[in-house]
mmCIF file of C-alpha atoms and ligand atoms in Angstrom:
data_model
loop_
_atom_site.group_PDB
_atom_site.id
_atom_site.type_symbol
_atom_site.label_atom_id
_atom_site.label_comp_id
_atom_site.label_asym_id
_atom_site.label_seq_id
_atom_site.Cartn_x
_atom_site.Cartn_y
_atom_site.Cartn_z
ATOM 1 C CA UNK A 1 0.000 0.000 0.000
ATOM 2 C CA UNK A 2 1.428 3.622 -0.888
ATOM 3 C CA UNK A 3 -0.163 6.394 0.981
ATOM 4 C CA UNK A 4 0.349 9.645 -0.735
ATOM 5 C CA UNK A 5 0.474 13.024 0.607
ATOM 6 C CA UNK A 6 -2.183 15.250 0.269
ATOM 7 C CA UNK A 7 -1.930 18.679 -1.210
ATOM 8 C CA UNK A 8 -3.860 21.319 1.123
ATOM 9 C CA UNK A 9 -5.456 24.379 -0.487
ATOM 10 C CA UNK A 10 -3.143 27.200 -0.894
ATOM 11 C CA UNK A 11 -0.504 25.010 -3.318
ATOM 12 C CA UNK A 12 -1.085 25.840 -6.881
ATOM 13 C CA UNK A 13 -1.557 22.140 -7.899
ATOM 14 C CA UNK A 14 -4.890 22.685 -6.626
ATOM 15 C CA UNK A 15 -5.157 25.452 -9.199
ATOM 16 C CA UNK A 16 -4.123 23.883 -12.075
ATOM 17 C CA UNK A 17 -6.470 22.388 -14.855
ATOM 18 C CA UNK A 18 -5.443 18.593 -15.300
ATOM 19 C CA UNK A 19 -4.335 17.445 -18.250
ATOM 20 C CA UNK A 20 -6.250 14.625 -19.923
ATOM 21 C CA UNK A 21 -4.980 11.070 -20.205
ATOM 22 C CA UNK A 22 -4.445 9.660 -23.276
ATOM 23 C CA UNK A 23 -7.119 6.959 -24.148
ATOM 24 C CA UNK A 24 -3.649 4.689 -24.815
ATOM 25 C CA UNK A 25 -1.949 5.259 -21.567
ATOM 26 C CA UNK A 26 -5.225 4.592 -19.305
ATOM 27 C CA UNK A 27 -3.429 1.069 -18.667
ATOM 28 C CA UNK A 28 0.014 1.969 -18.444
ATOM 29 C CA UNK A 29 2.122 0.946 -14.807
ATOM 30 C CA UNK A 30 2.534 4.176 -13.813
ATOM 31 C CA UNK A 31 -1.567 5.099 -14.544
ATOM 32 C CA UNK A 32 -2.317 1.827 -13.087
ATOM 33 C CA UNK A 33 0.196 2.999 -9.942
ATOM 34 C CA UNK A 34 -1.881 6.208 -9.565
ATOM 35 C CA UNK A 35 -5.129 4.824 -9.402
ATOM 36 C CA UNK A 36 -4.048 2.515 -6.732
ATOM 37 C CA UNK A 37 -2.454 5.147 -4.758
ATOM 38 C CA UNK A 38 -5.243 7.221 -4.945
ATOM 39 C CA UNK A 39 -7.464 4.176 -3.546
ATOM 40 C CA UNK A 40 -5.089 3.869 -1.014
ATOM 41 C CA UNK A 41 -4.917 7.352 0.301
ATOM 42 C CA UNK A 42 -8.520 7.801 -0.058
ATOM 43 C CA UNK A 43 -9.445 5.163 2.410
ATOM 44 C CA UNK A 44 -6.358 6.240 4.509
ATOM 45 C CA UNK A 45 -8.059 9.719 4.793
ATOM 46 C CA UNK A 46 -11.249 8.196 4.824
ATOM 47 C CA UNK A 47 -12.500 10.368 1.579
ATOM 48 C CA UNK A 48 -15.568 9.910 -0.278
ATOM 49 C CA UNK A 49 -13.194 10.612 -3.280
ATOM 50 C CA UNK A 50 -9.744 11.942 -4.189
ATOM 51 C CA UNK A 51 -8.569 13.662 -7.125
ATOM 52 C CA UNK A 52 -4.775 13.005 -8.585
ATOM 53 C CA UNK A 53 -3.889 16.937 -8.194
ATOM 54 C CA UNK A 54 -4.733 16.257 -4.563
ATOM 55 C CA UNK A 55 -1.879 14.290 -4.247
ATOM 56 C CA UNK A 56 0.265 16.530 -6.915
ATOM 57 C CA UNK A 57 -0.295 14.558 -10.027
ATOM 58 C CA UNK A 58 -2.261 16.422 -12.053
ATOM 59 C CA UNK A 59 -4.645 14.265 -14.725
ATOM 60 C CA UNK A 60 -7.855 13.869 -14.909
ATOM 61 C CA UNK A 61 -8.550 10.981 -12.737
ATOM 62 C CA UNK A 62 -10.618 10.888 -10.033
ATOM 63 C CA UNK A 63 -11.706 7.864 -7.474
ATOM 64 C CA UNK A 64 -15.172 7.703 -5.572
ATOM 65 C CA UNK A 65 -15.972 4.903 -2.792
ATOM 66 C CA UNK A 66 -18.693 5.729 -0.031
ATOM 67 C CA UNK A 67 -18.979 2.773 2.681
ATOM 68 C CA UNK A 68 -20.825 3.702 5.698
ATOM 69 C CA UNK A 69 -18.256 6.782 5.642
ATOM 70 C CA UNK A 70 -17.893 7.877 9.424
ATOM 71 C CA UNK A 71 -17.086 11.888 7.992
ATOM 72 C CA UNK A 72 -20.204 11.995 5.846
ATOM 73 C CA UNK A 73 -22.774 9.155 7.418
ATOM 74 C CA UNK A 74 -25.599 10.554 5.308
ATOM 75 C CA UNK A 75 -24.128 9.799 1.994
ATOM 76 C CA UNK A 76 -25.840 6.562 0.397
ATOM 77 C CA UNK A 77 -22.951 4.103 -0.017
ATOM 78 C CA UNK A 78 -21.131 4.372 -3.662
ATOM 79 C CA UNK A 79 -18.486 1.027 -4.977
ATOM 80 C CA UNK A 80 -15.443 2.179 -5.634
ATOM 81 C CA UNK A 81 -15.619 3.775 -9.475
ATOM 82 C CA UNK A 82 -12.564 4.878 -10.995
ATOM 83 C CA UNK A 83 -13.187 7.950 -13.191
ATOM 84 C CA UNK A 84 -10.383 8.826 -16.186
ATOM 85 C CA UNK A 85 -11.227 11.874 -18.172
ATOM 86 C CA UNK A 86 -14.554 12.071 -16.579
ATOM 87 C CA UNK A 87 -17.188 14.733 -17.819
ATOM 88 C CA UNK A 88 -20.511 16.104 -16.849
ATOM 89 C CA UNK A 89 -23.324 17.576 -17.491
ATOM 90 C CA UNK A 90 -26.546 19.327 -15.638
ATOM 91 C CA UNK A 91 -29.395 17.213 -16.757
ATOM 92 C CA UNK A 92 -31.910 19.955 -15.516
ATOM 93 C CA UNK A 93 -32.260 23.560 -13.800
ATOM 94 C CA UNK A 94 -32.697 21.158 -10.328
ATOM 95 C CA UNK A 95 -30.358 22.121 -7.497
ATOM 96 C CA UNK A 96 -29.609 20.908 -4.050
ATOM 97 C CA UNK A 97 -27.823 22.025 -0.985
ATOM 98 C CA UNK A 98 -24.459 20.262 0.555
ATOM 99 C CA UNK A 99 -22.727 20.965 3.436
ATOM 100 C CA UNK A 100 -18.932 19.806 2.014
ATOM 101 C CA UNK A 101 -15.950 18.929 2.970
ATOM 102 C CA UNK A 102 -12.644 18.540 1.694
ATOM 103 C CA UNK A 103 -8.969 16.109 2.364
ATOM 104 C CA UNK A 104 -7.464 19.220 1.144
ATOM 105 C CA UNK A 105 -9.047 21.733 3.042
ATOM 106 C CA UNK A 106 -8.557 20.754 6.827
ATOM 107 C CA UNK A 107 -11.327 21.310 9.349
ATOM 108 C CA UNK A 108 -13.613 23.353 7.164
ATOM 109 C CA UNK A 109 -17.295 22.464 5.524
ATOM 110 C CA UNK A 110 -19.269 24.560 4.179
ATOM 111 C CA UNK A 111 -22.331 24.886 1.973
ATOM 112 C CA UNK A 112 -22.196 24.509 -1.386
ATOM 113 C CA UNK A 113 -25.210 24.163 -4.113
ATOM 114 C CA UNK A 114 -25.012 21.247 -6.753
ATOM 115 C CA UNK A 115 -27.087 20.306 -9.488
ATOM 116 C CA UNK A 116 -29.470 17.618 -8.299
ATOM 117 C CA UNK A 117 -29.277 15.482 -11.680
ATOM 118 C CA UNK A 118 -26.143 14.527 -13.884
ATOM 119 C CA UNK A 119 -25.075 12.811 -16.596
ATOM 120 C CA UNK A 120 -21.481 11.136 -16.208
ATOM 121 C CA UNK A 121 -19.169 10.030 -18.961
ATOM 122 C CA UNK A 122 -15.765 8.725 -18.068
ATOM 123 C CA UNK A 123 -13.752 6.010 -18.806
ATOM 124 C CA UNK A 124 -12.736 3.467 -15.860
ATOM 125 C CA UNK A 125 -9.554 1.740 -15.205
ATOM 126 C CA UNK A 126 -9.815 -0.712 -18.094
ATOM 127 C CA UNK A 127 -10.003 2.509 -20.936
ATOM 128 C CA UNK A 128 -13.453 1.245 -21.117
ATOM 129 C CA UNK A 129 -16.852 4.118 -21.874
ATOM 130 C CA UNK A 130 -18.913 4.993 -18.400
ATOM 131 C CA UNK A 131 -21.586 6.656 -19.127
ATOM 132 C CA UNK A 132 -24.724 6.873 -16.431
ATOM 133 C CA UNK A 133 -27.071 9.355 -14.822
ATOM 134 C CA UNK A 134 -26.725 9.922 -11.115
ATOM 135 C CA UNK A 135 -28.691 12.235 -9.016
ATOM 136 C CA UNK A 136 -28.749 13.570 -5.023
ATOM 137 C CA UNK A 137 -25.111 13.113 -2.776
ATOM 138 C CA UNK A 138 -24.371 10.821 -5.447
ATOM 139 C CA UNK A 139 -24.282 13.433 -7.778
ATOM 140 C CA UNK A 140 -22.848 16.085 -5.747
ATOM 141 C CA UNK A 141 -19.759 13.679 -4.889
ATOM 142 C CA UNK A 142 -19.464 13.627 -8.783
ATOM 143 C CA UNK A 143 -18.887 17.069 -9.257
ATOM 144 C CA UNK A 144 -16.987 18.065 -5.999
ATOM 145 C CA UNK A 145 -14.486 15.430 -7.830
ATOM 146 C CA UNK A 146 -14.493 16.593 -11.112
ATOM 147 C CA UNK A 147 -14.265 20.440 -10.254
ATOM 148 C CA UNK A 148 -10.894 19.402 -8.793
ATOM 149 C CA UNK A 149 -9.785 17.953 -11.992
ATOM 150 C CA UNK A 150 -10.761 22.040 -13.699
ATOM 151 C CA UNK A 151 -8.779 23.846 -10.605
ATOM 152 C CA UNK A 152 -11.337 24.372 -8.925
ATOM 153 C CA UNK A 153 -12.199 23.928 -4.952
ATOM 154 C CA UNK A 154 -15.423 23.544 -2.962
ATOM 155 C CA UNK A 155 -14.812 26.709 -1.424
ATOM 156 C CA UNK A 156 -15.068 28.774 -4.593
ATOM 157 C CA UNK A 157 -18.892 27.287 -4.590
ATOM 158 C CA UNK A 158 -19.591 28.183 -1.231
ATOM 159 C CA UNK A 159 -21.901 31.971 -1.727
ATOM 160 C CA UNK A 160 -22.838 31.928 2.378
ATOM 161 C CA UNK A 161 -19.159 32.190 3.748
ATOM 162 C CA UNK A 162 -21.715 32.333 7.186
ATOM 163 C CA UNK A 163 -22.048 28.764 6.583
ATOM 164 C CA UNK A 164 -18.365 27.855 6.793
ATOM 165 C CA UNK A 165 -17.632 25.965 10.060
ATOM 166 C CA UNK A 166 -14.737 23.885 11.353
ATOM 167 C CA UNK A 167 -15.842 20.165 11.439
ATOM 168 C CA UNK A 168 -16.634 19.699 15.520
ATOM 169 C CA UNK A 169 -18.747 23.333 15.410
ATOM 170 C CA UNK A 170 -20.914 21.458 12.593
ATOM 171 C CA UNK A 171 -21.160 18.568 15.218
ATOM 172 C CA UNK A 172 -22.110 20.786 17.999
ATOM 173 C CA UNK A 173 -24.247 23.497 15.663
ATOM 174 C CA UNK A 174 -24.962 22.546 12.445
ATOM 175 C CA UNK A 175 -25.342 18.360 11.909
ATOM 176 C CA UNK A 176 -28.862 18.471 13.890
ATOM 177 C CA UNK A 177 -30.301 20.548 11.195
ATOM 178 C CA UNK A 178 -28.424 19.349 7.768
ATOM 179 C CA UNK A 179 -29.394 15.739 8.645
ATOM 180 C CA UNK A 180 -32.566 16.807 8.707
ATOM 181 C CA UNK A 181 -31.874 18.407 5.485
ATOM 182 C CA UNK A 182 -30.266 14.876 4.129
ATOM 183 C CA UNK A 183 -33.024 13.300 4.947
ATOM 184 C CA UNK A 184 -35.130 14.626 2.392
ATOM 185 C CA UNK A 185 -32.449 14.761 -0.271
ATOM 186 C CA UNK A 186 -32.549 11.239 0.076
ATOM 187 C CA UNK A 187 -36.102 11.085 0.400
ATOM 188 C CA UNK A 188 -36.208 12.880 -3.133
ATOM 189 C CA UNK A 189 -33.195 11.396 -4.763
ATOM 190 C CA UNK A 190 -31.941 8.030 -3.237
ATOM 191 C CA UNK A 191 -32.631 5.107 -4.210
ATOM 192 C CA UNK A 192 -32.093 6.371 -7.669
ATOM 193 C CA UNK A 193 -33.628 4.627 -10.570
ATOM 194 C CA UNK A 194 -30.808 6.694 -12.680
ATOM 195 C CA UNK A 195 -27.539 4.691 -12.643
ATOM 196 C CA UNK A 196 -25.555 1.588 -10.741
ATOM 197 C CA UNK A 197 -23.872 4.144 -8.517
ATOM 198 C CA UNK A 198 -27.139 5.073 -6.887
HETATM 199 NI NI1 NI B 201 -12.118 17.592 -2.357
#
């Protein structure tokens, strides 16, 4: 196992737009090396997903797992997907409310608002097509993932900075009311009928 380290916000890896991998490199070692060491660190850190420019490589792959995740217990459980060039797309005006978190922003969550409905096309591990709709957390996991494949950090998405909060001041202030919250997320959008990641 090969933990890597994690890149906090502030280092301009986190900044840059990753490049895309080439559709002939997808199962090359050193790809093949990256994806495990991102599976590695991510359930290290306990993540719900982990981007390579979080742990300075930056390409466009992404991993997701969700199982029973102690840092986000509301999130309906996701298998491990590996995401390679992954792209996405609103598939209506819907939105949704989600208080994030981030492995490279320490101790902070905040609220951020995600479309409710997506349509996902990637390629896994294997070079070969994903393509699926996913809707709810599910969704939102998606595109907190992808946004840090385009620079981009949940932060930049939060427009309430009143909502930011260090991760034991949501325990004491904040989880009462958002689980609340989750509850009719998932009320509205889990199970989904959409896709095999829920
Ligand atoms: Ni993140």
């Amino acid at each position: 196992m090969v933990l890597r380290k994690i890149a906090h916000i502030g280092h301009p890896v986190l900044r840059t737009s990753a490049a895309k991998v080439e559709p002939d490199a997808v199962r090359d070692d050193a790809t093949q090396a990256l994806i495990d060491d991102l599976i590695d660190t991510m359930r290290d850190a306990q993540g719900a997903g982990l981007a390579a420019p979080q742990v300075y490589a930056p390409v466009q792959i992404c991993v997701i797992e969700v199982t029973d995740n102690p840092r986000y217990p509301y999130k309906p459980n996701i298998p491990l997907t590996v995401l390679v060039n992954p792209e996405i797309e609103p598939l209506s005006e819907e939105t949704f409310e989600n208080y994030e978190g981030c492995l490279s922003v320490p101790n902070l969550r905040g609220v951020v608002t995600r479309h409710a409905r997506v349509r996902l096309r990637a390629l896994d591990r294997e070079g070969r097509i994903l393509d699926g709709d996913f809707s709810g957390f599910t969704a939102g996991t998606l595109q907190h993932e992808i946004d840090h494949l385009h620079g981009r950090i949940f932060v930049d998405r939060v427009t309430d900075p009143t909502t930011l909060t260090t991760w034991s001041e949501f325990d004491r202030h904040h989880r009462a009311a958002f689980l609340k919250r989750a509850d009719e997320i998932k009320a509205r959008f889990h199970p989904s009928p959409l896709g095999p990641l829920g």
